[in-house]
Tab-separated table of C-alpha atoms and ligand atoms in Angstrom:
chain	number	residue	atom	x	y	z
A	284	MET	CA	-39.135	171.270	102.181
A	285	ASP	CA	-40.414	168.054	103.132
A	286	GLY	CA	-43.349	168.380	105.547
A	287	LYS	CA	-46.673	169.722	105.382
A	288	THR	CA	-47.383	173.104	106.376
A	289	VAL	CA	-47.591	173.977	109.847
A	290	ARG	CA	-50.760	176.101	110.655
A	291	VAL	CA	-50.030	178.766	113.317
A	292	ALA	CA	-52.778	180.629	115.697
A	293	LEU	CA	-51.692	183.586	117.126
A	294	LEU	CA	-53.949	184.741	120.235
A	295	GLY	CA	-52.954	188.432	121.149
A	296	CYS	CA	-51.270	191.082	119.039
A	297	GLY	CA	-49.946	193.293	121.585
A	298	THR	CA	-46.516	194.387	122.451
A	299	VAL	CA	-45.177	190.643	121.669
A	300	GLY	CA	-47.888	189.225	119.556
A	301	SER	CA	-47.184	192.236	116.873
A	302	GLU	CA	-43.346	191.444	116.711
A	303	VAL	CA	-44.230	187.678	116.467
A	304	ALA	CA	-46.635	188.252	113.601
A	305	ARG	CA	-43.964	190.933	111.773
A	306	LEU	CA	-41.038	188.538	112.251
A	307	LEU	CA	-43.434	185.493	110.917
A	308	THR	CA	-44.363	187.269	107.924
A	309	GLU	CA	-40.940	188.676	107.068
A	310	GLN	CA	-38.875	185.628	107.883
A	311	ALA	CA	-41.442	183.130	106.217
A	312	ASP	CA	-38.880	181.391	103.857
A	313	GLU	CA	-36.025	181.267	106.316
A	314	LEU	CA	-38.380	179.848	109.208
A	315	ALA	CA	-39.865	177.128	106.669
A	316	ALA	CA	-36.319	176.194	105.990
A	317	ARG	CA	-35.624	175.675	109.634
A	318	ALA	CA	-38.555	174.041	110.402
A	319	GLY	CA	-38.758	171.539	107.572
A	320	ALA	CA	-42.248	172.796	106.407
A	321	PRO	CA	-43.679	176.028	105.824
A	322	VAL	CA	-44.846	178.013	108.750
A	323	GLU	CA	-48.283	179.619	107.944
A	324	LEU	CA	-50.037	182.403	110.117
A	325	ALA	CA	-53.545	180.970	109.696
A	326	GLY	CA	-55.512	183.381	112.132
A	327	ILE	CA	-54.892	186.055	114.517
A	328	ALA	CA	-57.342	186.531	117.747
A	329	VAL	CA	-57.425	190.440	118.787
A	330	ARG	CA	-59.923	192.007	120.923
A	331	ARG	CA	-61.001	194.416	118.422
A	332	PRO	CA	-60.264	193.592	114.745
A	333	ASP	CA	-61.499	197.370	113.645
A	334	LYS	CA	-58.433	198.559	115.528
A	335	HIS	CA	-55.742	196.655	113.390
A	336	PRO	CA	-55.609	197.856	110.049
A	337	GLU	CA	-51.987	197.074	109.848
A	338	LEU	CA	-52.731	193.467	109.882
A	339	PRO	CA	-53.970	191.049	107.264
A	340	GLN	CA	-57.813	191.565	107.582
A	341	HIS	CA	-58.760	188.212	106.062
A	342	LEU	CA	-56.671	186.655	108.954
A	343	LEU	CA	-58.272	188.596	111.933
A	344	THR	CA	-61.280	187.376	114.405
A	345	SER	CA	-61.832	188.363	117.681
A	346	ASP	CA	-63.194	184.835	118.419
A	347	ALA	CA	-60.265	183.343	119.871
A	348	ALA	CA	-61.834	179.965	121.329
A	349	ALA	CA	-63.153	179.443	117.825
A	350	LEU	CA	-59.749	180.105	116.135
A	351	VAL	CA	-58.340	177.496	118.533
A	352	GLU	CA	-60.810	174.742	117.894
A	353	SER	CA	-60.292	175.550	113.968
A	354	ASP	CA	-57.853	173.549	111.539
A	355	VAL	CA	-54.658	174.855	113.371
A	356	ASP	CA	-51.599	172.664	114.618
A	357	VAL	CA	-49.837	175.364	116.711
A	358	ILE	CA	-51.261	178.078	119.073
A	359	VAL	CA	-49.134	180.605	120.086
A	360	GLU	CA	-50.366	182.392	122.941
A	361	LEU	CA	-49.677	186.106	123.810
A	362	ILE	CA	-52.555	187.464	125.671
A	363	GLY	CA	-51.561	186.888	129.213
A	364	GLY	CA	-53.360	186.202	132.398
A	365	ILE	CA	-55.283	183.035	133.804
A	366	GLU	CA	-58.852	182.825	132.361
A	367	PRO	CA	-60.118	182.434	129.533
A	368	VAL	CA	-56.490	181.560	128.350
A	369	ARG	CA	-56.031	178.518	130.522
A	370	THR	CA	-59.306	176.906	128.950
A	371	TRP	CA	-58.321	177.595	125.492
A	372	LEU	CA	-54.926	176.329	125.788
A	373	LEU	CA	-56.115	173.002	127.754
A	374	THR	CA	-58.362	172.293	124.927
A	375	ALA	CA	-55.826	172.970	122.200
A	376	LEU	CA	-53.140	170.547	124.263
A	377	ARG	CA	-56.003	167.750	124.547
A	378	LYS	CA	-56.922	167.842	120.920
A	379	GLY	CA	-53.006	167.509	120.130
A	380	LYS	CA	-52.392	171.042	119.279
A	381	SER	CA	-48.787	172.351	120.333
A	382	VAL	CA	-48.646	175.503	122.459
A	383	VAL	CA	-46.083	178.098	122.553
A	384	THR	CA	-46.617	180.796	125.084
A	385	ALA	CA	-44.835	183.704	127.223
A	386	ASN	CA	-47.374	183.553	129.959
A	387	LYS	CA	-45.627	183.323	132.986
A	388	ALA	CA	-48.206	183.732	135.048
A	389	LEU	CA	-50.400	181.038	133.623
A	390	LEU	CA	-47.478	178.545	133.833
A	391	ALA	CA	-46.589	179.421	137.355
A	392	GLU	CA	-49.790	178.004	138.844
A	393	TYR	CA	-50.961	175.582	136.033
A	394	SER	CA	-48.078	173.902	134.607
A	395	ALA	CA	-48.740	170.303	135.604
A	396	GLU	CA	-52.201	170.551	134.440
A	397	LEU	CA	-51.100	172.015	130.906
A	398	SER	CA	-48.058	169.450	130.996
A	399	GLU	CA	-50.338	166.571	131.506
A	400	ALA	CA	-52.812	167.516	128.948
A	401	ALA	CA	-49.616	168.154	126.637
A	402	ASP	CA	-48.526	164.452	127.385
A	403	SER	CA	-51.825	162.584	127.117
A	404	ALA	CA	-52.195	163.899	123.496
A	405	GLY	CA	-48.392	163.761	122.600
A	406	ALA	CA	-48.470	167.714	121.850
A	407	ASP	CA	-45.791	170.013	122.907
A	408	LEU	CA	-45.674	172.770	125.529
A	409	TYR	CA	-42.988	175.488	124.708
A	410	PHE	CA	-42.251	178.460	127.136
A	411	GLU	CA	-38.883	180.016	126.736
A	412	ALA	CA	-40.381	183.443	126.498
A	413	SER	CA	-41.881	183.240	129.866
A	414	VAL	CA	-38.615	183.761	131.834
A	415	ALA	CA	-35.701	186.329	130.905
A	416	GLY	CA	-37.366	187.167	127.543
A	417	ALA	CA	-34.951	186.481	124.630
A	418	ILE	CA	-32.328	184.867	126.644
A	419	PRO	CA	-32.092	181.243	125.872
A	420	LEU	CA	-32.380	179.924	129.608
A	421	LEU	CA	-35.265	177.421	130.067
A	422	ARG	CA	-33.979	174.920	127.514
A	423	PRO	CA	-30.505	175.078	128.670
A	424	LEU	CA	-32.001	174.137	131.905
A	425	ARG	CA	-34.431	171.325	130.636
A	426	GLU	CA	-31.957	170.163	128.315
A	427	SER	CA	-28.586	171.149	128.083
A	428	LEU	CA	-27.853	170.803	131.843
A	429	ALA	CA	-30.370	167.381	132.229
A	430	GLY	CA	-27.259	165.526	133.160
A	431	ASP	CA	-26.124	167.837	135.947
A	432	ARG	CA	-27.219	168.545	139.494
A	433	ILE	CA	-28.352	171.953	139.736
A	434	THR	CA	-27.762	173.889	143.182
A	435	LYS	CA	-28.733	177.464	142.653
A	436	VAL	CA	-30.467	179.735	140.098
A	437	MET	CA	-30.027	183.420	141.260
A	438	GLY	CA	-30.642	186.414	138.873
A	439	ILE	CA	-32.344	189.507	137.667
A	440	VAL	CA	-35.714	188.342	135.677
A	441	ASN	CA	-37.758	191.125	135.783
A	442	GLY	CA	-36.803	193.965	133.363
A	443	THR	CA	-39.210	196.938	134.572
A	444	THR	CA	-38.221	196.632	138.311
A	445	ASN	CA	-34.574	196.472	137.058
A	446	PHE	CA	-35.079	199.481	134.742
A	447	ILE	CA	-36.612	201.606	138.009
A	448	LEU	CA	-33.689	200.547	140.156
A	449	SER	CA	-31.043	201.082	137.573
A	450	ALA	CA	-32.604	204.927	137.278
A	451	MET	CA	-32.847	205.536	141.049
A	452	ASP	CA	-29.418	204.529	141.698
A	453	SER	CA	-27.856	206.057	138.644
A	454	SER	CA	-29.809	209.493	138.235
A	455	GLY	CA	-31.717	209.384	141.193
A	456	ALA	CA	-34.889	209.472	138.911
A	457	GLY	CA	-38.522	209.156	140.551
A	458	TYR	CA	-40.278	205.884	140.666
A	459	ALA	CA	-43.277	206.711	139.346
A	460	GLU	CA	-41.933	208.597	136.079
A	461	THR	CA	-39.520	205.727	135.374
A	462	LEU	CA	-42.600	203.028	135.855
A	463	ASP	CA	-44.499	205.093	133.087
A	464	GLU	CA	-41.435	204.945	130.973
A	465	ALA	CA	-40.918	201.260	131.359
A	466	SER	CA	-44.693	200.773	130.099
A	467	ARG	CA	-44.085	203.101	127.088
A	468	LEU	CA	-41.069	200.864	126.115
A	469	GLY	CA	-43.319	197.755	126.432
A	470	TYR	CA	-41.272	196.555	129.197
A	471	ALA	CA	-44.123	196.130	132.163
A	472	GLU	CA	-47.101	193.969	132.372
A	473	ALA	CA	-50.818	195.331	131.471
A	474	ASP	CA	-51.039	195.608	135.101
A	475	PRO	CA	-47.422	196.959	135.959
A	476	THR	CA	-48.272	196.337	139.717
A	477	ALA	CA	-47.149	192.579	138.730
A	478	ASP	CA	-43.705	193.836	138.162
A	479	VAL	CA	-43.464	196.404	141.241
A	480	ASP	CA	-44.975	194.086	143.724
A	481	GLY	CA	-42.838	190.912	142.645
A	482	TYR	CA	-45.410	188.814	141.360
A	483	ASP	CA	-44.057	188.553	137.755
A	484	ALA	CA	-40.734	187.747	139.405
A	485	ALA	CA	-42.017	185.106	141.454
A	486	SER	CA	-43.831	183.332	138.823
A	487	LYS	CA	-40.662	183.106	136.960
A	488	ALA	CA	-38.965	181.967	140.106
A	489	ALA	CA	-41.496	179.233	140.313
A	490	ILE	CA	-40.703	178.135	136.521
A	491	LEU	CA	-37.006	178.246	137.400
A	492	ALA	CA	-37.386	176.243	140.375
A	493	SER	CA	-39.406	173.593	139.027
A	494	LEU	CA	-37.198	172.941	135.857
A	495	ALA	CA	-33.931	173.059	137.933
A	496	PHE	CA	-35.001	170.885	140.737
A	497	HIS	CA	-37.335	168.722	138.963
A	498	SER	CA	-40.089	169.354	141.052
A	499	ARG	CA	-43.508	171.197	141.327
A	500	VAL	CA	-43.051	175.043	142.602
A	501	THR	CA	-45.754	177.493	142.086
A	502	ALA	CA	-45.976	181.195	142.409
A	503	SER	CA	-47.588	180.841	145.821
A	504	ASP	CA	-44.779	178.561	147.033
A	505	VAL	CA	-42.412	181.575	146.303
A	506	TYR	CA	-41.404	184.093	149.101
A	507	ARG	CA	-42.179	187.781	147.663
A	508	GLU	CA	-41.376	191.336	148.280
A	509	GLY	CA	-41.333	193.677	145.435
A	510	ILE	CA	-39.574	196.990	145.128
A	511	ALA	CA	-42.363	199.577	146.395
A	512	ASN	CA	-40.705	199.689	149.711
A	513	VAL	CA	-37.279	200.455	148.152
A	514	THR	CA	-36.550	203.916	149.445
A	515	SER	CA	-33.653	206.607	148.629
A	516	SER	CA	-32.547	205.739	152.016
A	517	ASP	CA	-31.904	202.148	151.006
A	518	ILE	CA	-30.086	203.232	147.791
A	519	ALA	CA	-28.133	205.860	149.713
A	520	ALA	CA	-27.206	203.312	152.408
A	521	ALA	CA	-26.137	200.782	149.484
A	522	LYS	CA	-23.968	203.325	147.897
A	523	ALA	CA	-22.364	204.394	150.965
A	524	LEU	CA	-21.122	200.884	151.381
A	525	GLY	CA	-19.858	200.226	147.865
A	526	ARG	CA	-23.269	198.233	146.893
A	527	THR	CA	-26.357	198.576	144.736
A	528	VAL	CA	-29.994	197.497	145.091
A	529	LYS	CA	-31.204	194.626	142.876
A	530	LEU	CA	-34.527	192.812	142.898
A	531	LEU	CA	-33.316	189.033	142.492
A	532	SER	CA	-35.244	185.644	142.121
A	533	ILE	CA	-33.042	183.400	144.035
A	534	CYS	CA	-33.893	179.564	143.640
A	535	GLU	CA	-31.810	176.973	145.943
A	536	ARG	CA	-31.332	173.603	146.699
A	537	VAL	CA	-31.162	173.496	150.458
A	538	THR	CA	-29.667	170.067	152.345
A	539	ALA	CA	-30.625	170.007	155.967
A	540	ASP	CA	-28.352	168.537	158.775
A	541	ASP	CA	-29.821	165.040	158.030
A	542	GLY	CA	-29.489	165.146	154.245
A	543	THR	CA	-33.030	165.927	153.320
A	544	GLU	CA	-33.301	168.409	150.432
A	545	SER	CA	-36.037	171.116	150.219
A	546	VAL	CA	-36.181	173.889	147.881
A	547	SER	CA	-36.142	177.718	148.698
A	548	ALA	CA	-37.671	179.968	146.052
A	549	ARG	CA	-37.822	183.836	146.824
A	550	VAL	CA	-37.983	187.193	145.434
A	551	HIS	CA	-36.768	190.334	147.322
A	552	PRO	CA	-34.473	193.271	146.983
A	553	VAL	CA	-31.116	192.763	147.869
A	554	MET	CA	-27.697	194.621	148.285
A	555	ILE	CA	-24.947	193.091	146.217
A	556	PRO	CA	-21.377	194.588	145.965
A	557	ARG	CA	-20.682	197.061	142.852
A	558	SER	CA	-18.392	194.590	141.982
A	559	HIS	CA	-20.681	191.583	141.386
A	560	PRO	CA	-21.453	190.778	137.924
A	561	LEU	CA	-25.259	191.395	138.611
A	562	ALA	CA	-24.643	194.867	140.049
A	563	GLY	CA	-23.571	196.006	136.285
A	564	VAL	CA	-26.963	194.614	134.694
A	565	GLY	CA	-29.014	197.975	133.940
A	566	GLY	CA	-31.898	199.160	132.188
A	567	ALA	CA	-34.283	196.080	131.423
A	568	PHE	CA	-31.638	193.632	130.721
A	569	ASN	CA	-31.891	190.228	132.616
A	570	ALA	CA	-29.138	188.302	133.970
A	571	VAL	CA	-29.066	184.910	135.780
A	572	PHE	CA	-26.546	182.560	137.600
A	573	VAL	CA	-26.672	179.145	137.570
A	574	GLU	CA	-24.561	176.811	139.433
A	575	ALA	CA	-24.427	173.028	138.887
A	576	ASP	CA	-22.303	170.621	140.558
A	577	ALA	CA	-20.057	169.519	137.313
A	578	ALA	CA	-20.812	172.697	135.386
A	579	GLY	CA	-19.687	175.220	137.970
A	580	GLU	CA	-20.979	178.668	137.619
A	581	LEU	CA	-22.814	179.637	134.402
A	582	MET	CA	-24.242	183.185	133.641
A	583	PHE	CA	-26.923	184.072	130.973
A	584	TYR	CA	-27.249	187.456	130.002
A	585	GLY	CA	-29.704	189.528	127.746
A	586	GLN	CA	-33.051	191.433	127.185
A	587	GLY	CA	-35.549	190.154	129.367
A	588	ALA	CA	-38.395	192.457	128.459
A	589	GLY	CA	-39.696	194.124	125.261
A	590	GLY	CA	-41.475	193.189	121.829
A	591	ALA	CA	-38.916	191.877	119.812
A	592	PRO	CA	-36.324	190.331	122.211
A	593	THR	CA	-39.615	188.324	123.535
A	594	ALA	CA	-40.665	187.476	119.997
A	595	SER	CA	-37.401	186.034	119.332
A	596	ALA	CA	-37.801	183.609	122.050
A	597	VAL	CA	-41.245	182.761	120.957
A	598	LEU	CA	-40.199	182.146	117.528
A	599	GLY	CA	-37.539	180.077	118.483
A	600	ASP	CA	-40.014	177.761	120.202
A	601	LEU	CA	-42.316	177.756	117.203
A	602	VAL	CA	-39.671	176.536	114.987
A	603	ALA	CA	-38.903	173.572	117.500
A	604	VAL	CA	-42.628	172.573	117.914
A	605	ALA	CA	-43.022	172.960	113.899
A	606	ARG	CA	-39.969	170.943	113.490
A	607	ASN	CA	-41.054	168.018	116.120
A	608	ARG	CA	-44.285	168.048	114.252
A	609	VAL	CA	-42.622	167.648	110.881
A	610	LEU	CA	-40.359	164.870	112.242
A	611	GLY	CA	-42.931	163.316	114.278
A	612	GLY	CA	-41.320	163.585	117.886
A	613	ARG	CA	-41.692	165.882	120.758
A	614	GLY	CA	-39.893	168.032	122.808
A	615	PRO	CA	-38.931	167.125	126.513
A	616	ARG	CA	-41.881	166.383	128.865
A	617	GLU	CA	-42.199	167.932	132.420
A	618	SER	CA	-39.887	166.716	134.944
A	619	ALA	CA	-41.008	166.675	138.301
A	620	HIS	CA	-39.845	163.339	139.661
A	621	ALA	CA	-37.538	164.877	142.525
A	622	ALA	CA	-40.863	166.199	144.083
A	623	LEU	CA	-38.705	168.435	146.797
A	624	PRO	CA	-40.849	170.243	149.247
A	625	VAL	CA	-40.586	174.009	149.627
A	626	ARG	CA	-38.839	175.417	152.395
A	627	PRO	CA	-40.580	178.069	154.121
A	628	MET	CA	-38.783	181.494	154.209
A	629	GLY	CA	-38.376	181.551	157.902
A	630	GLN	CA	-35.985	178.858	157.838
A	631	THR	CA	-34.058	179.729	154.815
A	632	PRO	CA	-30.573	181.026	155.676
A	633	THR	CA	-30.413	184.977	154.875
A	634	ARG	CA	-27.812	187.804	155.414
A	635	TYR	CA	-28.965	191.189	156.487
A	636	HIS	CA	-27.492	194.632	156.200
A	637	ILE	CA	-29.148	196.674	158.746
A	638	SER	CA	-28.612	200.828	159.154
A	639	LEU	CA	-29.564	202.355	162.132
A	640	ASP	CA	-29.506	205.857	163.884
A	641	VAL	CA	-28.746	205.419	167.586
A	642	ALA	CA	-28.119	207.514	170.571
A	643	ASP	CA	-24.781	208.522	170.861
A	644	LYS	CA	-23.692	207.103	174.295
A	645	PRO	CA	-21.701	204.762	175.649
A	646	GLY	CA	-23.006	201.169	175.677
A	647	VAL	CA	-25.499	201.412	172.965
A	648	LEU	CA	-23.534	199.342	170.344
A	649	ALA	CA	-23.150	196.542	173.417
A	650	GLN	CA	-27.245	196.720	173.838
A	651	VAL	CA	-27.952	196.474	170.052
A	652	ALA	CA	-25.157	193.526	169.975
A	653	GLN	CA	-27.074	191.750	172.716
A	654	VAL	CA	-30.274	191.706	170.886
A	655	PHE	CA	-28.518	189.965	168.085
A	656	ALA	CA	-26.897	187.543	170.231
A	657	ALA	CA	-30.066	186.466	172.157
A	658	HIS	CA	-31.620	185.683	168.639
A	659	GLU	CA	-28.199	183.923	167.856
A	660	VAL	CA	-27.661	185.956	165.092
A	661	SER	CA	-23.971	186.564	164.467
A	662	ILE	CA	-22.769	189.923	163.380
A	663	ALA	CA	-19.975	190.086	160.436
A	664	ALA	CA	-19.209	193.524	160.380
A	665	VAL	CA	-20.067	196.984	162.167
A	666	ARG	CA	-19.696	200.733	160.985
A	667	GLN	CA	-20.130	203.370	163.272
A	668	ARG	CA	-20.126	207.078	162.459
A	669	ASP	CA	-20.654	209.999	164.964
A	670	ARG	CA	-22.982	212.774	164.311
A	671	LEU	CA	-24.365	215.456	166.434
A	672	SER	CA	-26.214	213.842	169.334
A	673	THR	CA	-26.726	210.797	167.068
A	674	ALA	CA	-24.735	207.732	165.896
A	675	SER	CA	-25.184	205.756	162.434
A	676	LEU	CA	-24.653	202.329	163.035
A	677	VAL	CA	-24.315	199.585	159.952
A	678	ILE	CA	-24.433	196.267	160.571
A	679	VAL	CA	-24.004	193.515	158.405
A	680	THR	CA	-24.833	189.826	159.611
A	681	HIS	CA	-23.650	186.293	159.108
A	682	LEU	CA	-26.123	183.870	157.342
A	683	ALA	CA	-28.905	183.145	159.818
A	684	PRO	CA	-32.615	181.947	159.511
A	685	ASP	CA	-34.603	184.549	157.958
A	686	ALA	CA	-36.910	184.725	160.971
A	687	ALA	CA	-34.445	185.024	163.454
A	688	LEU	CA	-32.953	187.933	161.337
A	689	ARG	CA	-36.503	189.488	161.117
A	690	ALA	CA	-37.079	189.091	164.948
A	691	THR	CA	-33.823	190.813	165.664
A	692	VAL	CA	-34.790	193.923	163.359
A	693	GLU	CA	-38.397	194.053	165.086
A	694	GLU	CA	-36.746	193.898	168.524
A	695	ILE	CA	-34.275	196.521	167.775
A	696	GLY	CA	-36.363	198.829	166.466
A	697	LYS	CA	-38.520	199.282	170.021
A	698	MET	CA	-35.210	199.675	171.396
A	699	ASP	CA	-35.123	203.170	173.238
A	700	VAL	CA	-31.821	204.053	172.137
A	701	VAL	CA	-32.607	203.440	168.435
A	702	HIS	CA	-33.923	206.506	167.099
A	703	GLU	CA	-34.445	205.035	163.413
A	704	VAL	CA	-34.299	202.195	161.496
A	705	VAL	CA	-32.811	203.831	158.371
A	706	SER	CA	-32.227	200.631	155.832
A	707	VAL	CA	-32.976	196.631	156.564
A	708	MET	CA	-32.234	194.900	153.435
A	709	ARG	CA	-30.829	191.325	152.765
A	710	VAL	CA	-27.449	190.917	151.307
A	711	GLU	CA	-26.108	188.664	148.695
A	712	GLY	CA	-22.805	188.097	146.666
A	713	GLU	CA	-20.406	188.385	149.726
A	714	ASP	CA	-18.411	185.891	151.687
B	38	LIG	N1	-43.879	192.567	127.041
B	38	LIG	C1	-42.967	191.737	127.470
B	38	LIG	O1	-41.696	192.417	127.319
B	38	LIG	C2	-43.045	190.204	127.832
B	38	LIG	C3	-44.477	189.890	127.912
B	38	LIG	N2	-44.745	188.809	128.299
B	38	LIG	C4	-45.827	187.946	128.244
B	38	LIG	O2	-46.246	187.855	127.086
B	38	LIG	C5	-47.635	187.971	126.845
B	38	LIG	C6	-48.127	188.996	126.245
B	38	LIG	O3	-47.313	190.558	126.801
B	38	LIG	P1	-47.576	191.647	126.168
B	38	LIG	O4	-47.424	191.575	124.467
B	38	LIG	O5	-46.813	192.592	126.417
B	38	LIG	O6	-48.979	192.313	126.569
B	38	LIG	P2	-50.161	193.277	125.858
B	38	LIG	O7	-51.043	193.681	126.660
B	38	LIG	O8	-49.162	194.238	124.686
B	38	LIG	O9	-50.725	192.633	124.630
B	38	LIG	C7	-51.716	191.482	125.075
B	38	LIG	C8	-52.969	191.392	123.957
B	38	LIG	O10	-53.981	190.773	123.911
B	38	LIG	C9	-54.970	191.334	123.487
B	38	LIG	N3	-56.061	190.468	124.002
B	38	LIG	C10	-56.946	190.349	125.314
B	38	LIG	N4	-57.814	189.561	125.592
B	38	LIG	C11	-57.876	189.012	124.453
B	38	LIG	C12	-58.817	188.282	123.879
B	38	LIG	N5	-59.859	187.553	124.497
B	38	LIG	N6	-59.038	187.832	122.405
B	38	LIG	C13	-57.981	188.426	121.620
B	38	LIG	N7	-56.829	189.295	122.130
B	38	LIG	C14	-56.728	189.606	123.426
B	38	LIG	C15	-55.026	192.785	124.305
B	38	LIG	O11	-56.045	193.467	123.273
B	38	LIG	C16	-53.551	193.039	123.903
B	38	LIG	O12	-53.173	193.773	122.505
B	38	LIG	C17	-47.944	187.824	128.572
B	38	LIG	O13	-48.324	186.655	129.109
B	38	LIG	C18	-46.739	188.585	129.130
B	38	LIG	O14	-46.580	188.397	130.431
B	38	LIG	C19	-43.337	187.579	128.500
B	38	LIG	C20	-42.014	188.101	127.998
B	38	LIG	C21	-41.809	189.655	128.174
B	39	LIG	N1	-42.928	192.859	132.602
B	39	LIG	C1	-41.949	191.753	132.308
B	39	LIG	C2	-41.855	191.617	130.982
B	39	LIG	C3	-41.039	190.340	130.595
B	39	LIG	O1	-41.403	189.243	131.381
B	39	LIG	C4	-40.542	192.456	132.686
B	39	LIG	O2	-40.473	193.627	133.258
B	39	LIG	O3	-39.571	191.701	133.036
B	40	LIG	NA1	-36.015	183.248	127.921
């Protein structure tokens, strides 16, 4: 062992923090060998020390701010949320302490400020656990693909919603009971509306788009729809067409006709063919496709949530920052030099699947088709099935600006011949 001991402060000891504490203790010798110096857990900030008889009592404190200011080299932040964590981490970075965090909500809004603080003091800011849990994804984007031009990053990055959608699809299980189960298993956020309303996936999309396109994309730049409005009708409509419903984060480099580039970053439910590789990603697993000019298509797959998988990514970062300190170097800095603007959702090209119950009489299909034509939306496929007095009409469009598709759906919903708009959902993964 050649370096001096790296002293670590752990902030938060819940689902992920408790696994980090366990692995740090159990694997101390291995971690020291990999880092080049002993990695010592110097203190653990918890809200109520008396509630943690399982932890070494001499390490516990309820004063996280004081622990941050104490003689430690690295802060591992696993509390979550914006404040007071943001202030503590800025203080730590400005004093040259390195930070490892899984806090996507914080990074998606304040990564510029945090990175500047890290740069000015020569400290490291690592956050592999913040997106897709255990899956090595951010370091491949930041480092392995630094020589390529990434065009798209698309995937399932929220374990809780994937767990719920998989259950709805396979067993028809209810939404609320499946969400409770996801919380019990440690997948859901402290406030699970962050998962089901798509905020968590939007934060992750912001982090992914920023890294992939060397730009600054914040969570508020990301178009967001969660799964709260996904109904059993949507699931059934998808099944009837050999598709399934997934909540995807989609980050794309969009090139306009005049050659100018922008970034589209969005989170919403989509229908994808059952044959698509993302369709088979079940439970709390995550999977992300990356497309790059030279590399072509890459797929990253693994456990995206849960204590131990997330702790794996945290410890990987911890070894990296400890090694950097031992060797006297730093990891890669934030790279936002391309500064691409964010394209509004309305101008982003998407495709829709629309299921309608319409009056079963001549000319209805032509009337519906006229509305599409009026909005310059071209239809890729139509399927009609007659029932007693109504017909079911399923329409899949070609790519069109999302605003035009929305306007089409709104107008169709108002037509007298349309009895019900049964399901409307964007489509991905088809030619
Ligand atoms: N659970 C998961 O699967 C994943 C979680 N994350 C992120 O990791 C972070 C931690 O998540 P979990 O462990 O799931 O949350 P958790 O809610 O289980 O743990 C957070 C802990 O922080 C403690 N805490 C709150 N305020 C504190 C304070 N002022 N001082 C000391 N402790 C305080 C809470 O009492 C709780 O024990 C969050 O940022 C979350 O978004 C990231 C990837 C996956
Ligand atoms: N709540 C998140 C946890 C991991 O980031 C999820 O469900 O994916
Ligand atoms: Na990860």
